[in-house]
Amino acid sequence: MAEQKALTDIRADSGGRPDAAVVRDALGVGVAVGLSGFAFGVTSAGSGLSVWQTCALSLLVFTGASQFALVGALAAGGNPLTAAAGAFFLGARNAFYGLRLSQSLALPRAVRPFAAQWVIDETAAVSLAQTGRRAARIGFGVTGLTLYVLWNLTTLLGALGAEAIGDTDAWGLDAAGPAVFLALLAPMLKTTAERAVAGLAVVLGLGLLPVLPAGVPVLTAALAAPVVLYLEGRRRAGRTAGRTAGRVDTGEEER
């Protein structure tokens, strides 16, 4: 009877999902994305960073999109400060994830500084997909640990492999980073506004590439977000005004 009650409490707190199902989903995400660290290691070594510099980025920064943006800008000959600025602004989104996760996870204060290192797209997605605090914590912990270990291990392997094969451009491995970045980004573009932001960012980035210094087009592409949001707000305001005017006209006709 006691065991049945404990099992019921666990399932109720995790939104009806057993712990094993949450762990399975978290492991799937962690392994699938963690293996992409190999592409980052290759790309980083190809941009001129040493093995230890590449590994330090994964150990300390640990946010794949920002890491790819940094080494991509460096590989294109960009200024290190400009490259770092682009990576910083791209990684700033994790702060917003943290605000949301702090409510769903409710971790002890002593644990929060360490957990902050694992606040990334994948851990946020798995955690927020759960309905109970226990399940959210399991999803966050398993995804974060799996991804952190695999990402850093494959980063090392990729960097060592790039040094062994020599010129990454000759093997076409310089395209590995952008390809993985797009593969990670594409599933996140679910709404029309998100797709519009991505499309406009691509147009701005590629269009300004021949006329601006390396690294600057990436920063300029960030303007796509406020532009699309402004236009979306205007569109919604116009639609609301149209519905209001229609109700007023209908009321006058009835009178």
Tab-separated table of C-alpha atoms in Angstrom, residues 9 85 87 131 179 196 203 229 233-234:
chain	number	residue	atom	x	y	z
A	9	ASP	CA	2.647	10.756	-5.620
A	85	ALA	CA	29.910	40.700	-29.171
A	87	ALA	CA	28.254	35.535	-29.523
A	131	THR	CA	4.018	19.561	-15.994
A	179	ALA	CA	24.916	22.952	-41.138
A	196	ALA	CA	9.920	35.892	-40.885
A	203	VAL	CA	18.699	38.413	-46.173
A	229	LEU	CA	7.848	42.489	-34.175
A	233	GLY	CA	2.215	44.689	-33.889
A	234	ARG	CA	0.967	47.057	-36.575
